[in-house]
CSV table of C-alpha atoms in Angstrom, one decimal:
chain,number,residue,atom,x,y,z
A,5,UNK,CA,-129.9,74.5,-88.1
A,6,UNK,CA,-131.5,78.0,-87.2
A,7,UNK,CA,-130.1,79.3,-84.1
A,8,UNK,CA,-130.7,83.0,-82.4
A,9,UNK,CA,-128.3,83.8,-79.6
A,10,UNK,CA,-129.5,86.6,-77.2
A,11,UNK,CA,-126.5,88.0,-77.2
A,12,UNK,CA,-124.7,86.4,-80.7
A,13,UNK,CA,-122.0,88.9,-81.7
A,14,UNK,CA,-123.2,92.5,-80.1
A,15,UNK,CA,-121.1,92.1,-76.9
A,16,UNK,CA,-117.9,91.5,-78.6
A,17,UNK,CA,-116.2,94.4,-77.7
A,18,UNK,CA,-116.8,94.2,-74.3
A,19,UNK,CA,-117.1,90.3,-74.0
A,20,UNK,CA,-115.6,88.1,-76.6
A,21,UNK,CA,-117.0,85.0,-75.4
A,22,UNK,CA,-120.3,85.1,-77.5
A,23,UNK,CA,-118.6,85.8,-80.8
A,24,UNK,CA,-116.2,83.2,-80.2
A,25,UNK,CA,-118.5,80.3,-79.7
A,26,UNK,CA,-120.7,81.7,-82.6
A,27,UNK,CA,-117.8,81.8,-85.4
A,28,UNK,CA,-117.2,78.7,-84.8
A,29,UNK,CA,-121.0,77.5,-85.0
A,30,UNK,CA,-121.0,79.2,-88.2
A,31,UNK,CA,-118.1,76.9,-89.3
A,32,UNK,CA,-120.3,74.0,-88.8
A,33,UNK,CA,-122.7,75.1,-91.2
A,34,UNK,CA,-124.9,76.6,-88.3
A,35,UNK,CA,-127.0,79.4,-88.7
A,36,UNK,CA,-126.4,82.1,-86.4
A,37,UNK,CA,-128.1,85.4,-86.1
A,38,UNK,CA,-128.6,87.8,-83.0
A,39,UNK,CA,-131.8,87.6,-81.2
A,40,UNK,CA,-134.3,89.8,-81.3
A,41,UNK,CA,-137.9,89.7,-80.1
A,42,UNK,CA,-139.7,90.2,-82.9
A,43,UNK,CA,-137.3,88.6,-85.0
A,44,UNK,CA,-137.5,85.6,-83.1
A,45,UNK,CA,-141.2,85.7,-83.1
A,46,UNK,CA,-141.4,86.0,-87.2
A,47,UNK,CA,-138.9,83.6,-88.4
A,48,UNK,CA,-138.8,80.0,-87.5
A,49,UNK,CA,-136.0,79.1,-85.3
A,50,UNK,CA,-134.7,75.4,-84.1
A,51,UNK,CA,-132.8,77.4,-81.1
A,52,UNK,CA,-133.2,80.3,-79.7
A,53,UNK,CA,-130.2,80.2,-76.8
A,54,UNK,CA,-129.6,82.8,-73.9
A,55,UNK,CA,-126.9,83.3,-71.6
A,56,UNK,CA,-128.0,86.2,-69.6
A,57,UNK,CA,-131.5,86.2,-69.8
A,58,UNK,CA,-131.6,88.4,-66.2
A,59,UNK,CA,-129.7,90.9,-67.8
A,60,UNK,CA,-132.7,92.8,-69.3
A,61,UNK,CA,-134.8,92.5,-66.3
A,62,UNK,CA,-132.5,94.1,-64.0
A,63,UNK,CA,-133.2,97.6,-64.6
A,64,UNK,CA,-133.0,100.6,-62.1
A,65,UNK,CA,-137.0,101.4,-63.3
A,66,UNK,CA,-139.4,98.7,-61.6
A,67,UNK,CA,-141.5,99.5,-64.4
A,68,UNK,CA,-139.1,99.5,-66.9
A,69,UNK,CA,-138.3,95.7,-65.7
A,70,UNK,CA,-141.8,94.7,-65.2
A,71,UNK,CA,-142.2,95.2,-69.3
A,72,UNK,CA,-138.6,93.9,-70.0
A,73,UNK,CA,-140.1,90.8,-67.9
A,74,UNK,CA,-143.4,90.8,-69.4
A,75,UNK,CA,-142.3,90.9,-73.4
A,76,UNK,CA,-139.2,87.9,-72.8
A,77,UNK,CA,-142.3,85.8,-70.9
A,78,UNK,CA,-144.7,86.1,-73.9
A,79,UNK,CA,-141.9,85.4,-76.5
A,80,UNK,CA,-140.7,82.6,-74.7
A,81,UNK,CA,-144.2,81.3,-74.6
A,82,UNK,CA,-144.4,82.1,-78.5
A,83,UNK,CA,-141.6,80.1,-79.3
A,84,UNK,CA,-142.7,77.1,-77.1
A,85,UNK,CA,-145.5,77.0,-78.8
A,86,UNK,CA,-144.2,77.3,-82.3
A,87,UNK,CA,-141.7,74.4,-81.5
A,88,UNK,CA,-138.5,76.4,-80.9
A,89,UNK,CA,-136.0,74.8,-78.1
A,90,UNK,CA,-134.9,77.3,-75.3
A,91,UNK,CA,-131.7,76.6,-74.4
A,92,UNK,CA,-129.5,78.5,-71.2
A,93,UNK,CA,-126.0,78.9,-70.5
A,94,UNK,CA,-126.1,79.5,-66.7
A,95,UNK,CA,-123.3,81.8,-66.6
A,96,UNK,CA,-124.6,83.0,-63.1
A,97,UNK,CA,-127.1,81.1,-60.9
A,98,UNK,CA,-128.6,84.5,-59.7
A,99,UNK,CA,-127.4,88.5,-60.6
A,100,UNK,CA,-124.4,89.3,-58.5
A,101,UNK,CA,-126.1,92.7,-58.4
A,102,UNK,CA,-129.8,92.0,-58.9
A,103,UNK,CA,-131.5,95.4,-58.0
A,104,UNK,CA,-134.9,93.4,-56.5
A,105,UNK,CA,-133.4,89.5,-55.9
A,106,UNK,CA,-137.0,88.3,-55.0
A,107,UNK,CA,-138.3,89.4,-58.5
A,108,UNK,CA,-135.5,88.5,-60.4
A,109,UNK,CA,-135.5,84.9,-58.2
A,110,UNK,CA,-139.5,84.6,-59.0
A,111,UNK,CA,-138.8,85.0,-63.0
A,112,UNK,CA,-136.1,83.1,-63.3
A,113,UNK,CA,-137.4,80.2,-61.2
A,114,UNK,CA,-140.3,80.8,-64.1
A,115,UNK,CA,-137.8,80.9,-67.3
A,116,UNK,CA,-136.1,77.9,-65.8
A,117,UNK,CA,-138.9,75.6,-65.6
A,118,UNK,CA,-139.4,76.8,-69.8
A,119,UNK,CA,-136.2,75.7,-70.8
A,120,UNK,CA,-135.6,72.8,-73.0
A,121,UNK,CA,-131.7,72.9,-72.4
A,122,UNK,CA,-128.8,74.0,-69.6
A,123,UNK,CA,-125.1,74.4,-70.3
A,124,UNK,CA,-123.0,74.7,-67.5
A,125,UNK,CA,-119.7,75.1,-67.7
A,126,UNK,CA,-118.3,73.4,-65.1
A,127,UNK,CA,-119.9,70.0,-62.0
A,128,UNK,CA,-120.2,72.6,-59.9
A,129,UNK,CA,-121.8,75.3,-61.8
A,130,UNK,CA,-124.6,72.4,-62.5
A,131,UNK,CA,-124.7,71.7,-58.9
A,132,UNK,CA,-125.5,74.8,-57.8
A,133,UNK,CA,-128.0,75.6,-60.5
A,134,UNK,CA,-129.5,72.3,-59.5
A,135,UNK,CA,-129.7,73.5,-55.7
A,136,UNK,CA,-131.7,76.3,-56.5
A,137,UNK,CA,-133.9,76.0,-59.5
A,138,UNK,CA,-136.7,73.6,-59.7
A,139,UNK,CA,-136.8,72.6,-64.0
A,140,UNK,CA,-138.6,70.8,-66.4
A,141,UNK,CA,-138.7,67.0,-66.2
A,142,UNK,CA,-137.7,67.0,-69.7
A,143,UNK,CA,-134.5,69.5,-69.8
A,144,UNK,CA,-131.0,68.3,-70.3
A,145,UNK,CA,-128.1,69.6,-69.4
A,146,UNK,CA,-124.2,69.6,-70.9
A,147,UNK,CA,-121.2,70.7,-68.6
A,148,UNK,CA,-118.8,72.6,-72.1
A,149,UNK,CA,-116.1,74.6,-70.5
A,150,UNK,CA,-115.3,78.3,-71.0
A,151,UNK,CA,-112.7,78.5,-73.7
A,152,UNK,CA,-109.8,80.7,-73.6
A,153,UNK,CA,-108.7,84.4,-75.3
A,154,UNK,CA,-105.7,83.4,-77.2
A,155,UNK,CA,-105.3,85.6,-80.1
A,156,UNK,CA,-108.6,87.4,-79.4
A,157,UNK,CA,-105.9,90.4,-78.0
A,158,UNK,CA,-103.1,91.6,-78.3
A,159,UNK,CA,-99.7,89.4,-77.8
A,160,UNK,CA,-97.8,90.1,-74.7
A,161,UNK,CA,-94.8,92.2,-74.4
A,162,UNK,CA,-91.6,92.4,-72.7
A,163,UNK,CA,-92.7,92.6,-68.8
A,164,UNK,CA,-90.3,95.3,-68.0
A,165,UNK,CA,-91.4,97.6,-71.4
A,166,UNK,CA,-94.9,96.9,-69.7
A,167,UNK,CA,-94.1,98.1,-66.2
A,168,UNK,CA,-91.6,101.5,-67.5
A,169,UNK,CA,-94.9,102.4,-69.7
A,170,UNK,CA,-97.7,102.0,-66.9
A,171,UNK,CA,-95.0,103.6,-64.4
A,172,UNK,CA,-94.5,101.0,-62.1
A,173,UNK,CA,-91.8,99.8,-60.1
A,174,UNK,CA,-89.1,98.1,-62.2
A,175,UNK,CA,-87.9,95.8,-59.5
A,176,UNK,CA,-91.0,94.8,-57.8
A,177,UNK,CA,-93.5,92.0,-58.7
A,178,UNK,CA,-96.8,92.9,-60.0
A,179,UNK,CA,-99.7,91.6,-58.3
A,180,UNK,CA,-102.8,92.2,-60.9
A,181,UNK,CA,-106.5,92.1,-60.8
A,182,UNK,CA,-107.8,93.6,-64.1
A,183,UNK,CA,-112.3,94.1,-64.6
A,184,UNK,CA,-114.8,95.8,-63.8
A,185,UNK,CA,-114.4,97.3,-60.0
A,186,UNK,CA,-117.9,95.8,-58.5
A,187,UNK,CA,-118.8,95.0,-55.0
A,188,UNK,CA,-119.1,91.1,-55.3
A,189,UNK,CA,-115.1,91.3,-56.4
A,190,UNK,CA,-114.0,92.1,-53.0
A,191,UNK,CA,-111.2,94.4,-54.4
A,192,UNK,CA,-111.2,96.5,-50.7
A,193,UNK,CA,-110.5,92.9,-49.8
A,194,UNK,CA,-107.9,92.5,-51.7
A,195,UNK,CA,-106.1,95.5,-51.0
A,196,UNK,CA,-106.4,95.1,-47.5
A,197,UNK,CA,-104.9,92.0,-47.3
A,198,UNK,CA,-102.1,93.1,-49.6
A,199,UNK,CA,-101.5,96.4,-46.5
A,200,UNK,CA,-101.1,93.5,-44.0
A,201,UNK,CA,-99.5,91.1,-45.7
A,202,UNK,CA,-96.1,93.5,-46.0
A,203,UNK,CA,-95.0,92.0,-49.2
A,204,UNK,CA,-92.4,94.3,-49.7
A,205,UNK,CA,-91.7,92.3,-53.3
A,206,UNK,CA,-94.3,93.0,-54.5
A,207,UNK,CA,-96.7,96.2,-55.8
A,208,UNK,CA,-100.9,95.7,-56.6
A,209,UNK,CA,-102.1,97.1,-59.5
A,210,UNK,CA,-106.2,97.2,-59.8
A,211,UNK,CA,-107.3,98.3,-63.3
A,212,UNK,CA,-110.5,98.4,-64.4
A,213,UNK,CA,-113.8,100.7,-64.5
A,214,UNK,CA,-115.4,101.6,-61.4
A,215,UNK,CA,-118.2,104.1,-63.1
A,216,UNK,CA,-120.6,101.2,-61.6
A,217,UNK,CA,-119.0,100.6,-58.2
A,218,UNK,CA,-120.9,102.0,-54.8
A,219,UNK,CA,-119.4,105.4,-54.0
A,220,UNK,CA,-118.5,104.0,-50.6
A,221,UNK,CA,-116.1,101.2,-52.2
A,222,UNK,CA,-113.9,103.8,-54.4
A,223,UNK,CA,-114.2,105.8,-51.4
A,224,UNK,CA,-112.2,102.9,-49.5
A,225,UNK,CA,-110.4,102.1,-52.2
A,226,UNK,CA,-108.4,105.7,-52.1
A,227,UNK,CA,-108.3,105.4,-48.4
A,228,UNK,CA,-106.1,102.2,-48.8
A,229,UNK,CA,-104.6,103.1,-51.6
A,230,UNK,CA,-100.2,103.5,-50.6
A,231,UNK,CA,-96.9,104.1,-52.3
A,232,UNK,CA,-97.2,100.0,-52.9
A,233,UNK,CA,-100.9,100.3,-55.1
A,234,UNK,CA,-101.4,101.7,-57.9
A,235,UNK,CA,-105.1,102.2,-59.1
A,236,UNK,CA,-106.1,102.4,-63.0
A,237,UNK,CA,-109.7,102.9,-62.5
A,238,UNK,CA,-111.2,103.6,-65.7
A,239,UNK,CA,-112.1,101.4,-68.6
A,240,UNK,CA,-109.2,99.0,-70.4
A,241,UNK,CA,-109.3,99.1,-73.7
A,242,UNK,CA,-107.9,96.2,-75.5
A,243,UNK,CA,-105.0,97.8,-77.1
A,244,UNK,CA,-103.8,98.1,-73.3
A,245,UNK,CA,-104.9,94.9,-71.4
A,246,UNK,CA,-102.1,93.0,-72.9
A,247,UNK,CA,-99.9,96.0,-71.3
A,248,UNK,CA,-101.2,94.7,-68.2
A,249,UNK,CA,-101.2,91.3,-68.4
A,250,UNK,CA,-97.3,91.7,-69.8
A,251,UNK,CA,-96.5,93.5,-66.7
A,252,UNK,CA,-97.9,90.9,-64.0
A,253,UNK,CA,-96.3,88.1,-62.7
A,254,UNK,CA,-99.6,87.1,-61.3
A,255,UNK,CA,-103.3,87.2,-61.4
A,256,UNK,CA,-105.5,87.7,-58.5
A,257,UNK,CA,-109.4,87.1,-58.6
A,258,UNK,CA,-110.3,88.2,-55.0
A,259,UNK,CA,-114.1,87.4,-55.2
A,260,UNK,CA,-116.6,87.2,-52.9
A,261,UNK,CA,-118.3,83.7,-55.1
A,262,UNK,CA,-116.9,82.8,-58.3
A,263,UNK,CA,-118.8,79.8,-60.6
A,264,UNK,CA,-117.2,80.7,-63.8
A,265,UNK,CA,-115.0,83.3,-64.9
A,266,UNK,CA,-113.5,84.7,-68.2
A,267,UNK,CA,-110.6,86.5,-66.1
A,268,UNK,CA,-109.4,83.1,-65.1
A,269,UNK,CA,-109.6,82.0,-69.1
A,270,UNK,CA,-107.4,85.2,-70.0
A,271,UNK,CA,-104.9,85.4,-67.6
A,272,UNK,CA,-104.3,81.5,-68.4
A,273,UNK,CA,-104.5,82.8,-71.8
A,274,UNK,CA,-101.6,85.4,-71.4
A,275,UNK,CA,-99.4,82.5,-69.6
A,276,UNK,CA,-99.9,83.9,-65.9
A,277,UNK,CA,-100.6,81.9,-62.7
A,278,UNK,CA,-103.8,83.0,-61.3
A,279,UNK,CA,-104.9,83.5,-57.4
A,280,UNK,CA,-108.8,82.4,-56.7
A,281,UNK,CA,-111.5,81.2,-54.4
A,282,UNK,CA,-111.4,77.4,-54.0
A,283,UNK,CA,-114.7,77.2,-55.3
A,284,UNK,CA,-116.8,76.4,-58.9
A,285,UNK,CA,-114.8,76.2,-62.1
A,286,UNK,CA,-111.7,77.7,-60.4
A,287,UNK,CA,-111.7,74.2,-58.3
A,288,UNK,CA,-111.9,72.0,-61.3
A,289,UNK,CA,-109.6,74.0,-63.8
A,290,UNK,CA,-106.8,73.3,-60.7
A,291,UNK,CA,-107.8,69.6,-61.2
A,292,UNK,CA,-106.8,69.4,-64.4
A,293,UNK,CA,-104.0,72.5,-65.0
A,294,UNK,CA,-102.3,72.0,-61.8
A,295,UNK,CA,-101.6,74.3,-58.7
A,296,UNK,CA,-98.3,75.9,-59.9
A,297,UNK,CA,-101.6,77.5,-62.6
A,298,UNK,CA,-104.4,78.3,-60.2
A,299,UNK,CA,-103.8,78.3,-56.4
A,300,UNK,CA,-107.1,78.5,-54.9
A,301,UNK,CA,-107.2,79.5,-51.7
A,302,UNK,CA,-110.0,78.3,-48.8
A,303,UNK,CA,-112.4,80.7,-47.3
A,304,UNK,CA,-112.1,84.5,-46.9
A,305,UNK,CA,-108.9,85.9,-48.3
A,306,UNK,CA,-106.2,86.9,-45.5
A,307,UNK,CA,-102.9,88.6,-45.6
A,308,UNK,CA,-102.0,85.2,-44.2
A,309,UNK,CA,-103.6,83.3,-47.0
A,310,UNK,CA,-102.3,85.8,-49.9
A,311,UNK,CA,-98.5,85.4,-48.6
A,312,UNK,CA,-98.9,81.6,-48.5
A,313,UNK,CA,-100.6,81.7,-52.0
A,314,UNK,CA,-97.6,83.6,-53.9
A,315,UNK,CA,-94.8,81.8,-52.3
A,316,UNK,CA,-96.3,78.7,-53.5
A,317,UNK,CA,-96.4,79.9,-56.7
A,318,UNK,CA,-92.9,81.3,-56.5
A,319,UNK,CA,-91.7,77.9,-55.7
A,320,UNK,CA,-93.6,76.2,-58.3
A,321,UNK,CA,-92.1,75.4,-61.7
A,322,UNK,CA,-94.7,75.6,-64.9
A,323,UNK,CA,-94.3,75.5,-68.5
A,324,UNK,CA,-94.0,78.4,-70.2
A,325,UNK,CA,-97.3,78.3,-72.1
A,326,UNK,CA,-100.6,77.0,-70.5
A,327,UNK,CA,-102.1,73.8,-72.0
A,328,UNK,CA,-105.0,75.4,-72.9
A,329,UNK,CA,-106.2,73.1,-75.8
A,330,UNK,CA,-109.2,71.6,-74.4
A,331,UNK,CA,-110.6,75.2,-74.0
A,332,UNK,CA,-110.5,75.8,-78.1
A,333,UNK,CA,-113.3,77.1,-79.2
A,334,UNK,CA,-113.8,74.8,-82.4
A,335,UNK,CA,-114.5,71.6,-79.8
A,336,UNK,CA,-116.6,73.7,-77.8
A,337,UNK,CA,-118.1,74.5,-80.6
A,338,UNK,CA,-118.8,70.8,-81.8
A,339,UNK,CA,-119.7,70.0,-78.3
A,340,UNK,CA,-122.4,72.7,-78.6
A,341,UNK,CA,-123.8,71.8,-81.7
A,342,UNK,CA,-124.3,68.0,-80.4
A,343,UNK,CA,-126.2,69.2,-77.2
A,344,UNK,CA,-128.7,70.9,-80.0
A,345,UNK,CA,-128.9,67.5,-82.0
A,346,UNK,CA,-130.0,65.8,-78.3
A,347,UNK,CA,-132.7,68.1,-78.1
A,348,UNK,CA,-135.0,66.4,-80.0
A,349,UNK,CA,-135.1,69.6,-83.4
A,350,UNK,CA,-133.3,68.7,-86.4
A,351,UNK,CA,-131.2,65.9,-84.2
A,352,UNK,CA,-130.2,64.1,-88.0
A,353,UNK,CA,-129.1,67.3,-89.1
A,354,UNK,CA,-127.2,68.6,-86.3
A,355,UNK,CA,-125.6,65.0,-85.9
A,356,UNK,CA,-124.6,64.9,-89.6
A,357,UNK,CA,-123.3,68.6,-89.7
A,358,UNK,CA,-121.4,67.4,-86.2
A,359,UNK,CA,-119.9,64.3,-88.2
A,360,UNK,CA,-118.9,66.1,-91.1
A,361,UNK,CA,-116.6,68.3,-89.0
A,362,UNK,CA,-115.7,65.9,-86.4
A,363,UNK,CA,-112.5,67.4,-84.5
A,364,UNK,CA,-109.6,64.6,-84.3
């Protein structure tokens, strides 16, 4: 089976997740390659599968987007026409920071209705998507999870050899969010909450980029900055998030809306309880890891809310490690290549590649 992944392995460094999935694929006898346009439209393909297909669109030029949109519509037409399945992984349901939402909306409402395939990661993911995008009669959809990070980075240290080399307070919990600082994120939330909540325990540490981030928010962000915060905000490189991690006790993902979310998958990853939004995948990962892993919290977040979430987490026992096998990548892998087989291209072959690998 031909399959071109827009993006396969060229985002690795910043996300693993495509490389991950695609390695494994490759173990199955698939054949991967990264997706080009003119690549795609030369060589025959059974798949050609997106999982950000907004991304391209969303540039600061209106014209610049306008021809972005115009060259993905004619080679998505191209490949219907040759027989190629189009296949989605709806990370997001819309851009959290779509620069013209009613363009963006109109194509994607358009690329939606083209696809032959959704995979959504989680019931509620497919909800959602379902809420707000009318699609073909004849798409299918598959719910495969996000898998997790472990051994994609660095092993975790000793938590106080982690807190003396980022110069943090020896005897006070560590509170961590750790990504890119973006408006959606709610990280002047967050830190508000944390002033109010008087968790004298306890010290934030925010670490991430914020090159992208509204000069208003970093503006805040210094303003509520105190001797109990400390701000890292420039780019993580690997060699240091596993400094991080090492050093927190927990994990906090203040967001505005959340469906899916890799940060969930690493800190789980790295062993540490995680902080969320009652709402998408965080919901149904509690279901099945349990709230001493992932206490989502209802509504907005409120000093109220964040005090209530860490002493229940204080005063719940866990495992040492996460049970994070169902998130492997080589059965998300599998569970990928079946969803190919169901789309009516090379079914016999994807089924006997599946078979022939089967994971016990």
């Amino acid at each position: 089976m031909k399959i071109f992944a827009a993006p396969a392995f060229s985002n690795e460094k910043v996300n693993p997740y495509n490389a991950l999935l695609y390695r494994e694929l490759q173990q199955l006898n698939a054949n991967v390659e990264e997706y080009r346009h003119s690549k795609a439209l030369r060589t025959h393909s059974d798949i050609v599968h997106f999982h950000w297909p907004d991304g391209d669109i969303n540039r600061p030029s209106l014209g610049k987007s306008i021809q972005r949109m115009l060259l993905l519509a004619v080679t998505v037409c191209a490949l219907k026409l040759k027989g190629t399945k189009i296949v989605w992984t709806v990370h997001n349901t819309a851009p959290h920071d779509a620069r013209r939402p009613r363009l963006s909306n109109a194509f994607m409402q358009w690329f939606a209705r083209r696809c032959d395939g959704f995979i959504f990661m989680s019931e509620a993911n497919r909800a959602a998507f379902y809420q707000l995008y009318k699609t073909s009669p004849t798409s299918h959809y598959a719910i495969i999870p996000h898998g997790h990070y472990r051994g994609c980075y660095p092993p975790a240290i000793d938590q106080q050899v982690a807190k003396t080399q980022l110069g943090l307070d020896p005897t006070k919990k560590v509170l961590l969010f750790v990504g890119m600082i973006k408006p959606y994120k709610n990280i002047d939330g967050l830190m508000q909450a944390f002033n109010q909540a008087e968790l004298a325990d306890y010290q934030l540490v925010v670490a991430g980029t914020a090159d992208t981030a509204p000069t208003e928010l970093r503006s805040t962000m210094e303003t509520l900055k105190n001797a109990n915060t400390h701000l890292f905000l420039r780019f993580i490189p690997d060699s240091e998030l596993a400094l991080f991690m090492s050093a927190a006790d927990v994990v906090i993902l203040p967001y505005k809306a959340i469906l899916n979310s890799g940060a969930l998958l690493l800190a789980l990853s790295y062993n540490r309880p995680v902080i969320a939004p009652h709402m998408g995948a965080v919901a149904e990962l509690q279901k099945k890891l349990g709230l001493h892993w992932i206490y989502g919290y209802a509504s907005d977040l409120t000093p109220a809310s964040l005090q209530h979430a860490l002493l229940a987490l204080e005063h719940s026992s866990r495992p040492q490690v996460c049970p994070l096998d169902n998130y492997n990548w080589d059965k998300l892998a599998a569970q990928t290549l079946d969803f190919y087989g169901q789309l009516g291209t090379s079914a016999h072959t994807a089924a006997a590649l599946s078979d022939s690998k089967k994971i016990p």
